[in-house]
Tab-separated table of C-alpha atoms and ligand atoms in Angstrom:
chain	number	residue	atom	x	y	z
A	29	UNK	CA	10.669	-93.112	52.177
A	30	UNK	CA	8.484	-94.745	54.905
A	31	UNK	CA	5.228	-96.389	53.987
A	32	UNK	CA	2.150	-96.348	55.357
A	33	UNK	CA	-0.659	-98.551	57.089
A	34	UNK	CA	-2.970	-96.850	59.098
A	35	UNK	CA	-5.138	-99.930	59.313
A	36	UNK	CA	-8.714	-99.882	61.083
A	37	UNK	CA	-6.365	-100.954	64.556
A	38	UNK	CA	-3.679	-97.963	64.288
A	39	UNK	CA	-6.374	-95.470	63.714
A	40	UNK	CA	-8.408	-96.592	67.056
A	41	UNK	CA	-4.940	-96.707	68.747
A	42	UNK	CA	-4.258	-93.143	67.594
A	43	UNK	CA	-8.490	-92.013	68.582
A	44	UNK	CA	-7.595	-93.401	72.195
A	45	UNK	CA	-4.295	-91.872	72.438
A	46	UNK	CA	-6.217	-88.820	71.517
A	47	UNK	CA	-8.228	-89.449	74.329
A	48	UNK	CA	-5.816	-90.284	76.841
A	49	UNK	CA	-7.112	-94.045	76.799
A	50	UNK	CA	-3.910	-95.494	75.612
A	51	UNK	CA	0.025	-94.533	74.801
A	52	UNK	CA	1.222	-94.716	71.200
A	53	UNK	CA	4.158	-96.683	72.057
A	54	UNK	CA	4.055	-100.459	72.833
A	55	UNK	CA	1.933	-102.794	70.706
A	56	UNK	CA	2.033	-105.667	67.955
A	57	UNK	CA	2.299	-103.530	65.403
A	58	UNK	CA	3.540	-104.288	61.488
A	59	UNK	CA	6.283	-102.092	60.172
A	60	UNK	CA	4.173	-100.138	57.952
A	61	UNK	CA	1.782	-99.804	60.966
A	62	UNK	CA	4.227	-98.674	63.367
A	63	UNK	CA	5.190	-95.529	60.757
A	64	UNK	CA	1.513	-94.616	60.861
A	65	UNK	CA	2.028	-94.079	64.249
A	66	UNK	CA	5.269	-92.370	63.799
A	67	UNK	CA	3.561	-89.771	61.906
A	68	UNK	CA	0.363	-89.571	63.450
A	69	UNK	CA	0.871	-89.945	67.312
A	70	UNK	CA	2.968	-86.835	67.810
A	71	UNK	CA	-0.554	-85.167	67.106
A	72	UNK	CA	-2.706	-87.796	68.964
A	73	UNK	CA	-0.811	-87.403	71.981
A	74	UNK	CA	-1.658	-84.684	74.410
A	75	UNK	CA	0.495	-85.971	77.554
A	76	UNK	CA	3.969	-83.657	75.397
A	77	UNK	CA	3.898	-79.686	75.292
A	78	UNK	CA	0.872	-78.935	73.377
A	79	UNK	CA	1.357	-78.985	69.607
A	80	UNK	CA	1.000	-76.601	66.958
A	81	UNK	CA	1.443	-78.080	63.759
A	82	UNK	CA	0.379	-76.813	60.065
A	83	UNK	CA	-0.351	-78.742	56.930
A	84	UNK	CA	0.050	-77.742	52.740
A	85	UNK	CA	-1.351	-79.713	50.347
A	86	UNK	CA	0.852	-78.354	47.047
A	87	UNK	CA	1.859	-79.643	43.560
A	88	UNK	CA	5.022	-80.999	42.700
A	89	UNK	CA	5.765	-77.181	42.020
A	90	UNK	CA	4.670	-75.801	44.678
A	91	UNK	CA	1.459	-74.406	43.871
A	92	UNK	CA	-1.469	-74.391	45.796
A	93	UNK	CA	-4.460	-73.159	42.810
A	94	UNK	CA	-3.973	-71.910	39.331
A	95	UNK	CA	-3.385	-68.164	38.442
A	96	UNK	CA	-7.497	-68.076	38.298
A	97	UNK	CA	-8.018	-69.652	41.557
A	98	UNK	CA	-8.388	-73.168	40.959
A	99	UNK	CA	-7.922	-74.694	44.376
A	100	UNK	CA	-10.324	-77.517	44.901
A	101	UNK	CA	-8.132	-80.875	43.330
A	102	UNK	CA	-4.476	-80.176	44.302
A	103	UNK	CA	-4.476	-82.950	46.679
A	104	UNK	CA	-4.993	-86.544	45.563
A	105	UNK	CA	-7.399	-88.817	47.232
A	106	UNK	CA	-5.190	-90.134	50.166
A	107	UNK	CA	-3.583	-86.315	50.380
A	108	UNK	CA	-6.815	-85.480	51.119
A	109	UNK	CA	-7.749	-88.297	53.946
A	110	UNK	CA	-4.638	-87.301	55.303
A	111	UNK	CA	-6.053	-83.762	56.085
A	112	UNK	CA	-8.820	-85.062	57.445
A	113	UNK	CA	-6.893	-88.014	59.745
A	114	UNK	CA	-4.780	-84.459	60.844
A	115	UNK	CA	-8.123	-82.836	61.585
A	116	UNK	CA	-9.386	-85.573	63.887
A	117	UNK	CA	-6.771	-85.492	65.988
A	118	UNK	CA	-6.540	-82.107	67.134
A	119	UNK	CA	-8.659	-79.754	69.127
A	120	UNK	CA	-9.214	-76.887	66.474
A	121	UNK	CA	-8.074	-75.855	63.435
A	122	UNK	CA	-7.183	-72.326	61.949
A	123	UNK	CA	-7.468	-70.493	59.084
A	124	UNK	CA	-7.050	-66.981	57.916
A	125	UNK	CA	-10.042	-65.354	56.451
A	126	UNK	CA	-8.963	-65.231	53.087
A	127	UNK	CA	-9.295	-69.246	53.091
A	128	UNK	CA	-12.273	-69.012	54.654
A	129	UNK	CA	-13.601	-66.546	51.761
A	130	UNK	CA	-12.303	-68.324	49.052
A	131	UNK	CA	-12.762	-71.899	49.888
A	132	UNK	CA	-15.842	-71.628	52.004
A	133	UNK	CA	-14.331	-74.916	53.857
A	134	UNK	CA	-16.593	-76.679	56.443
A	135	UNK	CA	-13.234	-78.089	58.312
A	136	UNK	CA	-15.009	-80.900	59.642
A	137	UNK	CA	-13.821	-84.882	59.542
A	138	UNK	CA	-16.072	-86.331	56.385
A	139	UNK	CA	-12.536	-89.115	55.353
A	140	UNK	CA	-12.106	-90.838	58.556
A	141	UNK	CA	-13.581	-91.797	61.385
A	142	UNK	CA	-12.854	-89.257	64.777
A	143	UNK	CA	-14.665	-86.017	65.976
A	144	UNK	CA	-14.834	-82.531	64.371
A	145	UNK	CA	-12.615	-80.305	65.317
A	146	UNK	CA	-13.205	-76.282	66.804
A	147	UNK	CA	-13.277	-74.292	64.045
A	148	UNK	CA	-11.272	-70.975	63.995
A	149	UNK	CA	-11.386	-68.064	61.510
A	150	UNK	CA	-8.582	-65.641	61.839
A	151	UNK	CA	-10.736	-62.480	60.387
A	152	UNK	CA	-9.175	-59.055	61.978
A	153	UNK	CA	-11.555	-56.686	60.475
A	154	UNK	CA	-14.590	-58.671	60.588
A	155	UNK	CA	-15.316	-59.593	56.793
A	156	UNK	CA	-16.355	-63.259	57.501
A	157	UNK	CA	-20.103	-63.193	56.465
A	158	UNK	CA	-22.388	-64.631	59.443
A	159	UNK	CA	-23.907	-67.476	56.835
A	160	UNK	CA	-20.613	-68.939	56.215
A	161	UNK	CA	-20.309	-72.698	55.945
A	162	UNK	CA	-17.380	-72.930	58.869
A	163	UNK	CA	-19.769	-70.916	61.499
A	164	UNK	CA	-22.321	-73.216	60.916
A	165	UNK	CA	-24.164	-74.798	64.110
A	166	UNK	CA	-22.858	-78.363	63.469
A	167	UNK	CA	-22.465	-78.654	67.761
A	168	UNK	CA	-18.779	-78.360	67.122
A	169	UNK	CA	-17.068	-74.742	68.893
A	170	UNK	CA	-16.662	-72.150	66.576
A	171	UNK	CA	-14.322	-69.132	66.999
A	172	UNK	CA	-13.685	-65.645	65.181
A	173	UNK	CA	-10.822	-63.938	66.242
A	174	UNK	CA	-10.864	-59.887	65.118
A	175	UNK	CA	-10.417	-56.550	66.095
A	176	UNK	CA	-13.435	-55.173	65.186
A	177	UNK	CA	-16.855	-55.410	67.042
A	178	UNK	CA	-18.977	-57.171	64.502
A	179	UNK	CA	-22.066	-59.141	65.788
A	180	UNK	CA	-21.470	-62.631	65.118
A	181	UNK	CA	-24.255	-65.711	65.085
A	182	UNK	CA	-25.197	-67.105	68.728
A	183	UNK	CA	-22.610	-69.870	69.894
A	184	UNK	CA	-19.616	-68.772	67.662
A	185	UNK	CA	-17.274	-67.570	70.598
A	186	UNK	CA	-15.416	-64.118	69.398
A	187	UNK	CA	-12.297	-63.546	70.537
A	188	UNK	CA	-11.094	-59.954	70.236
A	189	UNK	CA	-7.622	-58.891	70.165
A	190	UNK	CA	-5.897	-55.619	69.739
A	191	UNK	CA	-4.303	-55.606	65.982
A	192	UNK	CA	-0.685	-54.129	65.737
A	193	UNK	CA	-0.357	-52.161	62.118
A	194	UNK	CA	-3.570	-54.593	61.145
A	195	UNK	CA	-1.627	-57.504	62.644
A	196	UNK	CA	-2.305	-59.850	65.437
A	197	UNK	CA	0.478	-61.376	67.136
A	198	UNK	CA	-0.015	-64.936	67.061
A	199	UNK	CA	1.558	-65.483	70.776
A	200	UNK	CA	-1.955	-63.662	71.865
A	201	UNK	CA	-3.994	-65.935	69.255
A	202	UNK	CA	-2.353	-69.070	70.842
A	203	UNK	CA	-2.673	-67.426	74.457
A	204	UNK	CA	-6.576	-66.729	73.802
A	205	UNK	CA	-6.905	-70.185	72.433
A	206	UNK	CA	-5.161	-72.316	75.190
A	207	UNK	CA	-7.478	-70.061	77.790
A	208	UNK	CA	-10.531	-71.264	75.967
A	209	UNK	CA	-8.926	-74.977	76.194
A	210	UNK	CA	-7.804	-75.250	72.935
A	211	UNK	CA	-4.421	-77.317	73.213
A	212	UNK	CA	-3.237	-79.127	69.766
A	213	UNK	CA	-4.045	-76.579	67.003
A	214	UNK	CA	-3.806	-77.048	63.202
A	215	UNK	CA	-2.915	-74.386	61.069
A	216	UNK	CA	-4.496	-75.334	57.633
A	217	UNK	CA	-3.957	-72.447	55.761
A	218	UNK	CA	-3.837	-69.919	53.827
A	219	UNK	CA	-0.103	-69.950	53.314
A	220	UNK	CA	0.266	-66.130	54.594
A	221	UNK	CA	-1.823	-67.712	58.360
A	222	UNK	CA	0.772	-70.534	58.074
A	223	UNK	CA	3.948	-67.905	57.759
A	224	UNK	CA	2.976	-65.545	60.514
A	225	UNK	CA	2.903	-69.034	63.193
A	226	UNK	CA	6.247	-69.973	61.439
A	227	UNK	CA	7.740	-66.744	61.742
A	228	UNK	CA	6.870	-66.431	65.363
A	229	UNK	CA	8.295	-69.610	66.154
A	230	UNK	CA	5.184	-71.193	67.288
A	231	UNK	CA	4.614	-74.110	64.884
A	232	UNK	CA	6.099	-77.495	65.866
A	233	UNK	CA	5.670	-79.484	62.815
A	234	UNK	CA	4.595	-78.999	59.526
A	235	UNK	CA	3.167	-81.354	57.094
A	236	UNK	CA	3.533	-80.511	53.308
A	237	UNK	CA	1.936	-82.858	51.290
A	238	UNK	CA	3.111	-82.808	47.761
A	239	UNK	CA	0.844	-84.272	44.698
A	240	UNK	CA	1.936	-85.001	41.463
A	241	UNK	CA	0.909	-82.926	39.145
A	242	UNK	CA	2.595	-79.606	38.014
A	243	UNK	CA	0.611	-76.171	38.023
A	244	UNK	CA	2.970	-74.060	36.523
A	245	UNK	CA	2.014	-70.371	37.567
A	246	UNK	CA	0.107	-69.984	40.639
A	247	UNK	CA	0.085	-68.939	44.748
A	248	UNK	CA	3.004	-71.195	46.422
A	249	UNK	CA	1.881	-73.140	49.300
A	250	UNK	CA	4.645	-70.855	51.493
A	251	UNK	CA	5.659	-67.528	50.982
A	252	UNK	CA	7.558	-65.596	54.419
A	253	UNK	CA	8.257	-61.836	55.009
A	254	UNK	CA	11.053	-63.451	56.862
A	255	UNK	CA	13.404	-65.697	54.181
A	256	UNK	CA	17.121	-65.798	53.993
A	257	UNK	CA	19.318	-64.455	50.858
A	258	UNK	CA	22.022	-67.521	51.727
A	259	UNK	CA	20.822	-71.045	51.528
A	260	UNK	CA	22.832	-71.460	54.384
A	261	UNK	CA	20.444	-69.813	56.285
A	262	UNK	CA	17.620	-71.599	55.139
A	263	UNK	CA	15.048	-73.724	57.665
A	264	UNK	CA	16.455	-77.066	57.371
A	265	UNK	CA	13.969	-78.610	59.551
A	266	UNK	CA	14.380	-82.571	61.082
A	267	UNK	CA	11.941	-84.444	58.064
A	268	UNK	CA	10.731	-87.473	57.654
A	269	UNK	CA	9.037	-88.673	53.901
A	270	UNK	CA	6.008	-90.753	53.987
A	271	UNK	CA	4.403	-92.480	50.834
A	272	UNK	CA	0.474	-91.823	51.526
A	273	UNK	CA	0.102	-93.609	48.373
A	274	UNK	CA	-1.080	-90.895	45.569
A	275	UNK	CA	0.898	-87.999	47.837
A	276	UNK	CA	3.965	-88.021	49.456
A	277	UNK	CA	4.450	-86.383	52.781
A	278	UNK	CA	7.039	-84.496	54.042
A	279	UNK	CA	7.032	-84.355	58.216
A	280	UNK	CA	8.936	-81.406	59.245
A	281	UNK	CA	9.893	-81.032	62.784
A	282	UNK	CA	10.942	-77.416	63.310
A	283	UNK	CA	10.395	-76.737	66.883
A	284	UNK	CA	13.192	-78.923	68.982
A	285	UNK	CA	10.356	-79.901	71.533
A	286	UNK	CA	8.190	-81.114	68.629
A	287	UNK	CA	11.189	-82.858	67.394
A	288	UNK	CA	12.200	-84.385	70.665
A	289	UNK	CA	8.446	-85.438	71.288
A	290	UNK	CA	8.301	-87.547	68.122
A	291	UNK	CA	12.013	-89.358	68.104
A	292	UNK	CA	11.271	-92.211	70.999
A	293	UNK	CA	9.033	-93.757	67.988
A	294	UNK	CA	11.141	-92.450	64.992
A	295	UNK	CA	13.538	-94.834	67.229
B	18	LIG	N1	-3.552	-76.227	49.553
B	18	LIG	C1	-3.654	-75.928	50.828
B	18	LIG	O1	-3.132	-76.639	51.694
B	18	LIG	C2	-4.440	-74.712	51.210
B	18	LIG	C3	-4.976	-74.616	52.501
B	18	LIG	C4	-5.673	-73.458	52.823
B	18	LIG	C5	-5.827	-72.440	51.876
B	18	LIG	N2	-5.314	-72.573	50.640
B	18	LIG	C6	-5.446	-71.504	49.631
B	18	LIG	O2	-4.796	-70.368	50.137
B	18	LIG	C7	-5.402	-69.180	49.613
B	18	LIG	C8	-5.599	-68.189	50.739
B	18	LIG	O3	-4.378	-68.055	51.445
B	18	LIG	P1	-3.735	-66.643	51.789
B	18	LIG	O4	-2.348	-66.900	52.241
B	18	LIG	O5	-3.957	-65.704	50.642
B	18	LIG	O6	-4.659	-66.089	52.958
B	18	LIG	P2	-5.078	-66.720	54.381
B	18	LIG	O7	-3.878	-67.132	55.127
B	18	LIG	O8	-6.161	-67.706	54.193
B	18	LIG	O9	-5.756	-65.426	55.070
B	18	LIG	C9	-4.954	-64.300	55.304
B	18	LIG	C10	-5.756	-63.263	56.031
B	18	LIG	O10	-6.149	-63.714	57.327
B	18	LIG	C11	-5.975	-62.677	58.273
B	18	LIG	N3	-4.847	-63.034	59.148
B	18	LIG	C12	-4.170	-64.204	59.205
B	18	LIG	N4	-3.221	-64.158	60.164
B	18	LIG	C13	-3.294	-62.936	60.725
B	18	LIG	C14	-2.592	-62.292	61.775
B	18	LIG	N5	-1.577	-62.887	62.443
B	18	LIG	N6	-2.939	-61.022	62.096
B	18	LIG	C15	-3.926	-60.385	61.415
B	18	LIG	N7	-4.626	-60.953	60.416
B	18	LIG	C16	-4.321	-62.220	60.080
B	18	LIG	C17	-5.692	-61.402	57.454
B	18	LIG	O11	-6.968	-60.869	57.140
B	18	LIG	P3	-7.216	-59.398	56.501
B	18	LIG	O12	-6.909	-59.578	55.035
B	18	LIG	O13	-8.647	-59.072	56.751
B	18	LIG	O14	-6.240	-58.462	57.172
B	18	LIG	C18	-4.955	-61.979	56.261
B	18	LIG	O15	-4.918	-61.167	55.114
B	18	LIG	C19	-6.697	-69.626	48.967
B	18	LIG	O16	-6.509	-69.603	47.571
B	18	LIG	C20	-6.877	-71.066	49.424
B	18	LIG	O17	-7.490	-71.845	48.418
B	18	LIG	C21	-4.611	-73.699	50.276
């Protein structure tokens, strides 16, 4: 397992190769800083295909909240700042509206230094309320994608789309996105949002982020419509296992051009 420095110097390095001010590769760098930039630059960069990449935060078995909805601690401390380092460095981040409900999240950066990402509610039939926290006017872009015509709050950009059998296709959500200028997305949840980009082959990388403690009975962090009866046929994606310090991370590559875009510093 690779451990981690993301001292004050890799996380400027990785906020200007956000910004196209500098590359992620070349630099006197420690080992343990160098893996910080193994796992963070393939989301800093934006000179590779634009990146779609999702994140879990789970217990040791899986579980995302308790049977009565318990969701706010599953992630230790640094699990946590590593959310928010993931936030920073995209353009927007995703969730379906069931997160949104539940978790009233604001999505912004509060652990780390870096700017606030566009916010994006996934919310076919319109049931976000207007006063939720993540359409707040913060200055950061706000977006509700849905099928329905409901009004939403000056500033917060709707996107509508046609549902298929209450479905959007998320090619179209992407498509809508990169039109508004939206290039590296996060998909932070729920674990149904996280499926439907998996299943359409659309997510690059995924970060699970696994905290020790053990839940017993509760929602998994992944469940797909789309899973194999052999384990042969299970996703074996290319990983790589980080120590964050009280999480571990596993960095899935799943998509070969996410893969491909991260090896030149995986050596
Ligand atoms: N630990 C973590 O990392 C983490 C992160 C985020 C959330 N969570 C937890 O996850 C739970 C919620 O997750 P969830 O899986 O139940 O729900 P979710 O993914 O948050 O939301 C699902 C809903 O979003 C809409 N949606 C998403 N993709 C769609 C698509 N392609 N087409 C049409 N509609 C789409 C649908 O809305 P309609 O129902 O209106 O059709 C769908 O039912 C909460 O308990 C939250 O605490 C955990």
């Amino acid at each position: 397992m690779q451990k981690l420095n993301v001292s004050d110097k890799v996380w400027q390095r990785l906020l200007d190769v956000r910004s196209e001010k500098a590359c992620a590769c070349c630099g006197d760098f420690s080992e343990s800083e160098q893996e910080a930039l193994n796992l963070y630059s393939p989301i800093a960069r934006r000179d590779n295909q634009q990146l779609i990449i999702g994140q879990i935060g789970q217990s040791l078995d899986g579980r995302v909240a308790t049977v009565s909805g318990d969701s706010g601690e599953v992630s230790g401390p640094d699990g946590i700042v590593h959310l928010h380092r993931i936030r920073a460095l995209v353009d927007g981040v995703i969730i379906g509206v069931k997160t949104a409900l539940h978790d009233s999240p604001r999505l912004t950066v509060r652990h780390c230094e870096g700017p606030n990402p566009a916010r994006i509610v996934i919310d076919p039939n319109g049931r976000l309320p207007n006063d939720s926290p993540v359409l707040a006017d913060d200055g950061t872009r706000r977006f509700v994608i849905q099928a329905v015509e409901t009004t939403r709050p000056g500033g917060v950009e709707v996107i509508r789309l046609e549902a298929h059998d209450g479905q959007f296709s998320p090619n179209e959500i992407v498509e809508a996105l990169r039109s508004k200028g939206m290039g590296n997305l996060l998909v932070e949840g729920g674990s149904y949002t996280i499926a439907k980009f998996i299943e359409s082959e659309l997510l690059g990388r995924i970060h699970i982020s696994i905290a020790p403690l053990l839940i017993g009975k509760g929602p998994s962090g992944l469940t797909m419509s789309n899973h194999p009866q052999k384990l042969i046929n299970a996703i074996r994606p290319d990983t790589v296992s980080y120590s964050l310090g009280s999480d571990v991370v596993f960095d899935c590559g799943l998509l070969p051009e996410a893969i491909d875009a991260s090896k030149p510093l995986h050596g």
